[in-house]
Coordinates of C-alpha atoms in Angstrom, one line a residue:
W85 CA -140.6 149.5 163.5
R86 CA -139.4 153.0 164.1
L87 CA -142.0 154.2 161.6
G88 CA -144.7 152.4 163.4
V89 CA -145.0 149.4 161.0
P90 CA -145.0 146.2 163.0
A91 CA -143.5 143.3 161.2
K92 CA -142.3 139.8 162.3
T93 CA -141.6 137.6 159.3
E94 CA -138.3 138.1 157.6
H95 CA -136.5 135.2 155.9
N96 CA -134.9 134.1 152.7
E97 CA -137.2 133.0 149.9
V98 CA -136.7 130.5 147.0
A99 CA -134.7 132.6 144.5
P100 CA -131.2 133.9 145.2
G101 CA -131.3 137.3 146.8
Q102 CA -135.1 137.0 147.4
Y103 CA -136.6 137.7 150.8
E104 CA -140.0 137.8 152.5
L105 CA -141.1 140.5 154.8
A106 CA -144.6 140.4 156.4
S107 CA -146.3 143.2 158.4
V108 CA -148.6 142.3 161.3
F109 CA -152.3 142.3 160.7
A110 CA -154.1 145.6 160.8
T111 CA -157.3 147.1 159.5
A112 CA -157.3 147.3 155.7
N113 CA -156.6 151.0 155.2
I114 CA -153.8 151.0 157.8
A115 CA -152.3 147.7 156.5
C116 CA -152.2 149.2 153.0
D117 CA -150.4 152.2 154.3
H118 CA -147.9 150.0 156.1
N119 CA -147.3 148.1 152.9
Q120 CA -146.6 151.3 151.0
I121 CA -144.2 152.5 153.6
M122 CA -142.4 149.2 153.6
M123 CA -142.0 149.3 149.8
E124 CA -140.6 152.9 149.9
L125 CA -138.3 152.1 152.8
M126 CA -136.8 149.0 151.2
R127 CA -135.8 150.9 148.1
K128 CA -134.1 153.6 150.2
V129 CA -132.3 151.2 152.5
A130 CA -131.1 149.1 149.5
L131 CA -129.5 152.2 147.8
R132 CA -127.8 153.1 151.1
H133 CA -125.9 149.8 150.9
N134 CA -125.2 150.0 147.2
F135 CA -127.9 147.5 146.3
A136 CA -131.1 147.8 144.3
C137 CA -134.4 146.5 145.8
L138 CA -136.2 144.9 142.8
L139 CA -140.0 145.1 143.3
H140 CA -140.5 143.9 139.8
E141 CA -142.6 140.7 139.7
K142 CA -140.3 138.8 137.2
P143 CA -136.9 140.3 136.8
F144 CA -135.3 137.0 135.8
A145 CA -136.6 134.3 133.5
G146 CA -136.8 130.8 134.9
V147 CA -136.4 132.0 138.5
N148 CA -139.2 132.5 141.0
G149 CA -140.8 135.9 140.7
S150 CA -142.0 138.1 143.6
G151 CA -145.6 138.9 144.7
K152 CA -147.7 139.7 147.7
H153 CA -149.9 137.4 149.8
N154 CA -152.9 139.5 150.8
N155 CA -154.1 137.8 154.0
W156 CA -157.7 138.9 154.6
S157 CA -160.4 138.3 157.1
I158 CA -163.5 140.0 158.6
V159 CA -163.4 141.0 162.2
T160 CA -166.1 142.7 164.2
N161 CA -165.5 145.9 166.2
T162 CA -165.5 143.7 169.3
G163 CA -162.7 141.5 167.9
K164 CA -164.7 138.5 166.7
N165 CA -163.3 136.9 163.6
L166 CA -166.2 135.9 161.4
L167 CA -164.0 133.5 159.4
N168 CA -162.9 131.5 162.5
P169 CA -164.4 128.1 162.0
T170 CA -164.0 127.1 165.7
D171 CA -163.7 123.5 166.7
K172 CA -167.2 122.8 165.3
P173 CA -167.7 124.7 162.0
E174 CA -170.7 122.6 161.3
E175 CA -172.4 124.2 164.2
N176 CA -171.2 127.7 163.5
P177 CA -173.8 129.5 161.2
V178 CA -172.0 132.8 161.4
F179 CA -168.8 131.2 159.9
L180 CA -170.8 129.3 157.3
V181 CA -172.7 132.3 156.1
T182 CA -169.5 134.5 156.0
L183 CA -167.7 131.7 154.1
C184 CA -170.5 131.4 151.6
A185 CA -170.6 135.1 151.1
V186 CA -167.0 135.1 150.2
L187 CA -167.5 132.1 147.8
T188 CA -170.4 134.0 146.1
A189 CA -168.3 137.2 145.8
V190 CA -165.2 135.5 144.3
D191 CA -167.3 133.5 141.8
K192 CA -169.4 136.5 140.7
Y193 CA -166.5 138.9 140.4
A194 CA -163.4 136.8 139.7
D195 CA -162.6 139.1 136.8
L196 CA -162.4 142.1 139.1
L197 CA -160.1 140.1 141.5
R198 CA -157.9 139.2 138.5
L199 CA -157.6 142.9 137.6
S200 CA -157.0 143.9 141.2
A201 CA -153.8 141.8 141.4
S202 CA -152.5 142.7 138.0
C203 CA -149.9 145.0 136.5
P204 CA -147.6 144.7 133.4
G205 CA -144.8 142.9 135.4
N206 CA -147.1 140.5 137.0
E207 CA -148.1 139.0 133.6
E208 CA -144.7 137.4 133.4
R209 CA -145.1 135.9 136.9
L210 CA -148.6 134.3 137.0
G211 CA -148.8 130.7 136.2
G212 CA -145.4 129.3 137.1
N213 CA -142.6 129.1 139.7
E214 CA -145.0 129.0 142.7
A215 CA -147.1 131.9 141.4
P216 CA -150.8 131.2 141.0
P217 CA -152.5 131.0 137.6
A218 CA -154.6 133.7 136.0
V219 CA -157.8 131.6 136.6
V220 CA -159.2 132.5 140.0
S221 CA -160.4 129.6 142.2
I222 CA -160.7 128.9 145.9
F223 CA -159.1 126.2 148.0
L224 CA -160.7 125.3 151.3
G225 CA -158.9 122.2 152.4
N226 CA -160.4 118.7 152.4
A227 CA -162.3 118.9 155.7
L228 CA -164.2 122.1 154.8
T229 CA -164.8 121.1 151.2
H230 CA -166.3 117.8 152.3
M231 CA -168.5 119.5 154.9
L232 CA -169.8 122.1 152.3
Q233 CA -170.4 119.3 149.8
E234 CA -172.6 117.5 152.4
L235 CA -174.5 120.8 153.0
A236 CA -175.0 121.4 149.3
E237 CA -176.5 117.9 148.9
G238 CA -178.8 118.4 151.8
H239 CA -177.2 116.0 154.2
A240 CA -176.7 116.5 157.9
L241 CA -173.6 118.5 158.6
Q242 CA -170.6 116.8 160.1
K243 CA -167.0 117.7 160.2
E244 CA -164.5 115.4 158.5
E245 CA -161.7 114.5 160.9
R246 CA -158.2 115.4 159.8
G247 CA -155.9 112.5 159.3
A248 CA -152.9 111.8 161.6
L249 CA -149.2 112.0 160.7
L250 CA -147.7 108.5 160.9
T251 CA -144.3 109.0 162.6
G252 CA -143.6 105.3 163.3
V253 CA -142.7 106.2 166.9
K254 CA -145.1 104.7 169.3
S255 CA -144.1 106.9 172.2
L256 CA -145.2 110.0 170.4
P257 CA -148.8 111.2 170.5
L258 CA -150.9 111.3 167.2
L259 CA -150.2 114.5 165.3
K260 CA -153.1 115.9 163.3
L261 CA -152.2 116.7 159.7
D262 CA -152.5 120.4 158.8
D263 CA -155.5 120.9 156.6
S264 CA -154.6 124.4 155.5
D265 CA -153.3 125.0 152.0
R266 CA -149.8 124.1 150.9
N267 CA -150.9 124.1 147.3
R268 CA -149.0 127.1 146.0
T269 CA -150.9 127.1 142.7
S270 CA -154.1 128.2 144.5
P271 CA -154.9 131.9 143.9
F272 CA -157.4 132.3 146.8
A273 CA -156.9 129.8 149.7
F274 CA -158.5 129.5 153.1
T275 CA -155.7 129.2 155.7
G276 CA -157.2 128.5 159.1
N277 CA -159.2 131.7 159.9
K278 CA -158.5 133.9 156.9
F279 CA -158.2 133.9 153.1
E280 CA -154.8 134.3 151.4
F281 CA -155.0 136.0 148.0
R282 CA -151.7 135.1 146.3
M283 CA -152.0 136.8 142.9
V284 CA -151.1 140.4 143.9
G285 CA -148.0 141.8 142.2
S286 CA -145.0 142.8 144.3
S287 CA -144.8 146.3 142.8
R288 CA -148.5 147.1 143.2
S289 CA -150.3 148.9 146.0
A290 CA -152.5 146.6 148.0
S291 CA -155.2 149.2 148.1
T292 CA -157.0 148.3 144.8
T293 CA -157.1 144.6 145.8
N294 CA -158.6 145.3 149.2
I295 CA -161.1 147.9 147.9
I296 CA -162.4 145.4 145.4
L297 CA -162.3 142.4 147.9
N298 CA -164.1 144.4 150.6
T299 CA -166.7 145.7 148.2
I300 CA -167.7 142.4 146.6
V301 CA -167.9 140.6 149.9
A302 CA -169.9 143.5 151.5
D303 CA -172.3 143.3 148.5
S304 CA -172.7 139.5 149.0
L305 CA -173.3 139.9 152.8
S306 CA -175.8 142.6 152.2
R307 CA -177.9 140.4 150.0
I308 CA -177.8 137.6 152.6
A309 CA -178.8 140.1 155.3
D310 CA -181.8 141.1 153.2
E311 CA -183.0 137.5 153.2
L312 CA -182.5 137.2 156.9
Q313 CA -183.9 140.5 158.1
N314 CA -187.5 139.3 158.5
Y315 CA -186.6 136.4 160.8
K316 CA -186.7 137.3 164.6
Y317 CA -186.0 134.0 166.4
I318 CA -182.6 132.5 166.5
D319 CA -183.7 129.0 165.5
D320 CA -185.5 130.4 162.4
I321 CA -182.4 132.4 161.5
R322 CA -180.2 129.3 161.8
K323 CA -182.5 127.3 159.6
K324 CA -182.8 130.0 157.0
S325 CA -179.0 130.6 157.1
L326 CA -178.4 126.9 156.3
T327 CA -180.9 127.1 153.4
I328 CA -179.1 130.2 152.1
C329 CA -175.8 128.5 152.3
R330 CA -177.1 125.4 150.6
N331 CA -178.4 127.5 147.7
I332 CA -175.2 129.4 147.4
L333 CA -173.1 126.2 147.3
Q334 CA -175.3 124.7 144.7
K335 CA -174.9 127.8 142.5
H336 CA -171.3 128.7 143.1
H337 CA -169.5 125.4 143.9
R338 CA -167.7 125.8 140.5
I339 CA -165.2 128.2 142.2
L340 CA -163.9 125.5 144.5
F341 CA -160.8 123.7 143.2
S342 CA -158.1 121.7 145.1
G343 CA -155.8 120.4 142.3
D344 CA -152.9 121.6 140.3
G345 CA -153.6 125.1 139.0
Y346 CA -150.8 124.8 136.4
S347 CA -152.1 121.8 134.6
E348 CA -153.7 121.9 131.2
E349 CA -156.5 119.8 132.5
W350 CA -157.5 122.5 135.0
L351 CA -157.6 125.1 132.3
K352 CA -160.0 122.9 130.3
E353 CA -162.0 122.1 133.4
A354 CA -162.2 125.8 134.3
D355 CA -163.5 126.6 130.8
R356 CA -166.0 123.8 131.2
R357 CA -167.1 125.3 134.5
G358 CA -167.5 128.7 132.9
L359 CA -164.7 130.4 135.0
P360 CA -163.1 133.4 133.3
N361 CA -159.5 132.8 132.1
I362 CA -158.3 136.4 131.3
A363 CA -154.9 135.7 129.9
H364 CA -153.9 139.4 129.4
Y365 CA -153.9 142.2 131.9
I366 CA -155.0 144.8 129.4
D367 CA -158.2 142.8 128.9
S368 CA -158.9 142.5 132.6
I369 CA -159.0 146.3 133.0
Q370 CA -162.3 146.3 131.2
A371 CA -163.9 144.4 134.0
L372 CA -164.2 147.7 135.9
I373 CA -166.7 149.1 133.5
D374 CA -168.8 146.0 133.0
D375 CA -172.4 146.7 133.7
K376 CA -172.4 144.2 136.5
A377 CA -169.4 145.8 138.2
I378 CA -170.7 149.4 137.8
A379 CA -174.0 148.4 139.4
M380 CA -172.2 146.7 142.3
F381 CA -169.9 149.6 143.0
E382 CA -172.7 152.1 142.8
R383 CA -175.0 150.0 144.9
N384 CA -172.4 150.0 147.7
K385 CA -171.5 153.7 147.2
V386 CA -167.9 153.1 146.5
Y387 CA -167.4 154.3 142.9
N388 CA -169.7 155.7 140.3
E389 CA -169.5 155.0 136.6
L390 CA -167.5 158.1 135.8
E391 CA -164.9 157.3 138.5
L392 CA -164.6 153.7 137.2
Q393 CA -164.1 154.9 133.6
A394 CA -161.4 157.3 134.8
R395 CA -159.6 154.3 136.5
V396 CA -159.8 152.3 133.3
D397 CA -158.3 155.2 131.3
I398 CA -155.5 155.6 133.9
L399 CA -154.6 151.9 134.1
T400 CA -154.7 151.6 130.3
E401 CA -152.4 154.6 129.9
E402 CA -150.1 153.3 132.7
Y403 CA -149.8 150.0 130.8
R404 CA -149.1 151.7 127.5
K405 CA -146.4 153.9 129.0
S406 CA -144.8 151.0 130.9
V407 CA -144.5 148.8 127.8
K408 CA -143.3 151.8 125.7
A409 CA -140.5 152.5 128.3
E410 CA -139.4 148.9 128.3
V411 CA -139.4 148.5 124.5
L412 CA -137.5 151.8 123.9
T413 CA -135.0 150.8 126.6
L414 CA -134.4 147.4 125.0
L415 CA -133.9 149.0 121.6
N416 CA -131.5 151.5 123.0
I417 CA -129.4 148.9 124.9
S418 CA -129.5 146.5 122.0
K419 CA -128.1 148.9 119.5
K420 CA -125.6 150.7 121.7
E421 CA -124.3 147.8 123.9
I422 CA -125.3 144.3 122.6
L423 CA -124.6 144.8 118.9
P424 CA -121.1 146.3 119.4
A425 CA -120.3 143.4 121.8
L426 CA -121.3 140.9 119.3
V427 CA -119.3 142.5 116.5
K428 CA -116.2 142.6 118.8
E429 CA -116.6 138.8 119.4
I430 CA -116.9 138.1 115.6
K431 CA -113.8 140.2 115.0
F432 CA -111.9 138.4 117.8
Y433 CA -112.5 135.0 116.2
S434 CA -112.0 136.3 112.6
D435 CA -108.6 137.7 113.6
A436 CA -107.7 134.5 115.4
Q437 CA -108.6 132.5 112.2
N438 CA -106.6 134.8 110.0
S439 CA -103.6 134.7 112.3
L440 CA -103.3 130.9 111.8
G441 CA -102.9 131.2 108.0
I442 CA -104.9 128.0 107.6
E443 CA -108.6 127.1 107.9
N444 CA -109.7 125.9 111.4
A445 CA -112.9 124.0 111.8
Y446 CA -113.6 125.3 115.3
Y447 CA -113.1 128.9 114.4
Q448 CA -115.2 128.5 111.3
R449 CA -118.1 127.0 113.3
K450 CA -117.8 129.7 115.9
I451 CA -117.8 132.5 113.3
K452 CA -120.7 130.9 111.5
H453 CA -122.7 130.7 114.7
L454 CA -121.9 134.3 115.6
L455 CA -122.8 135.6 112.1
Q456 CA -126.1 133.7 112.4
L457 CA -126.8 135.5 115.7
L458 CA -125.9 138.8 114.1
H459 CA -128.4 138.1 111.3
D460 CA -131.1 137.1 113.8
F461 CA -130.4 140.1 115.9
D462 CA -130.6 142.5 113.0
E463 CA -133.8 140.9 111.8
H464 CA -135.6 141.0 115.2
Y465 CA -134.3 144.4 116.1
H466 CA -135.7 146.1 113.1
E467 CA -138.9 144.1 113.3
L468 CA -139.4 145.3 116.9
K469 CA -138.5 148.9 115.9
E470 CA -140.9 148.9 113.0
K471 CA -143.7 147.5 115.0
M472 CA -143.1 150.0 117.7
E473 CA -143.3 152.9 115.3
N474 CA -146.5 151.5 113.8
R475 CA -148.3 151.9 117.1
E476 CA -149.0 155.5 116.1
Q477 CA -151.5 154.1 113.7
H478 CA -153.8 153.5 116.7
P479 CA -154.6 156.9 118.2
E480 CA -157.1 155.6 120.7
N481 CA -155.6 154.8 124.1
R482 CA -157.0 151.2 124.5
A483 CA -156.4 150.3 120.8
K484 CA -152.8 151.4 121.2
A485 CA -152.4 149.4 124.4
K486 CA -153.9 146.3 122.9
Y487 CA -151.6 146.7 119.9
L488 CA -148.6 146.8 122.2
D489 CA -149.8 143.7 124.0
T490 CA -150.6 141.5 121.0
V491 CA -148.0 142.8 118.4
V492 CA -145.1 144.6 120.1
L493 CA -144.6 142.4 123.2
P494 CA -144.2 139.2 121.1
A495 CA -141.6 140.9 119.0
M496 CA -139.9 142.1 122.1
D497 CA -139.8 138.5 123.4
A498 CA -138.3 137.3 120.1
L499 CA -135.4 139.9 120.3
R500 CA -134.9 139.0 124.0
T501 CA -134.5 135.3 123.0
V502 CA -131.7 136.2 120.5
I503 CA -130.0 138.4 123.1
D504 CA -130.1 135.5 125.6
N505 CA -128.3 133.3 123.0
I506 CA -125.8 136.1 122.4
E507 CA -125.1 136.2 126.1
E508 CA -124.3 132.5 126.1
S509 CA -122.1 132.7 123.1
I510 CA -119.7 135.6 123.7
S511 CA -116.9 136.0 126.2
R512 CA -117.2 137.7 129.5
E513 CA -114.5 140.2 128.3
H514 CA -116.8 141.5 125.5
Y515 CA -120.2 141.2 127.2
P516 CA -121.1 144.7 128.6
F517 CA -123.4 143.6 131.4
P518 CA -123.3 141.3 134.3
T519 CA -124.5 137.8 133.4
Y520 CA -127.0 135.8 135.4
D521 CA -124.0 134.0 136.9
D522 CA -122.5 137.2 138.0
M523 CA -125.6 138.6 139.5
F524 CA -126.6 135.4 141.4
M525 CA -123.1 134.7 142.6
A526 CA -123.0 138.3 144.0
M527 CA -126.2 137.5 145.9

């Protein structure tokens, strides 16, 4: 507040030690600045109190990760929200046209939105623990979906009434059920008078997301405006608007989805619909220099081809350096901390066995298990180290990044699995780092 960043939401979230902070709505460029200030300040304040503020998207396996919900709408310079459906959305052509423009933009450029929310850490988060999947889809709620379906089929528009909450108490008035989205698997959900883009990584600047979102919607609205510009009378504009919306819905209805985004059935259905499922961040970067994207950015005078290529090079190098830093850190910690701890544990049980003077079944099983972990550790450590050294066989930036993604990261995960088993198998006295229990208990 002292720095001029208005915020109101601040509460505990799902994971231990996880919190939500939300700044108040502002125009996009100011809101992105506010978000950047908040991220920097949270780190500084945490250090002041001997804590660390983790902006990493998935610091703990099996525990909810962290992200940003990018709440986005279009408001005129007179304060009118174009995504406000009002009480009668079926009679609100401005809302319908704006909504259909967003549907068009998201469907045509879903790959760009996937990129805009992504970073190396976010790959570990998407698709589980209340994080949306990598497949971009839109949730509108039952009432709006039904209304748009009627429009697409050429029927007279009428709003579907929301159901009532049955409380069982006759003295209470009927409470309308909230039709906004509580499906946390939806990447792009309509929530009353705005859209909520839920894929953005917690460590990322919100700028890229909003640059892309604003540009693709502006492009879509511009094309609709071109179709309407020759109509002078309001009734003709209304009729043409409905025709445009009907054509858009018939062409882009595939982007609408209300079910479970985590299910295997949805991935198959998304593939059947032709929706892009870009599983790897490094692949999504290439969407920036797709011919369609270059033409769109240049048409709207946002980026030219050279500027887009520069961003691809920068993002690819950032990914490569990020993975390199993590792998080298893992190798260093493994050799200097984890391995000695495991050897100490083996020596402890071996000395205990020898001190008995007789064979003991428990000690033998324990030593055998620890020796197997030592073997697995040694195997996966050297496999990761060798694969990491072999990256130099790929001098080109993208080829090296792709090699890290497809070859080195799986080897890194394999070593990490062994280390998790080591953590579970050795005593607190010998383990050199705080365990999950230690960290979460401290929170």
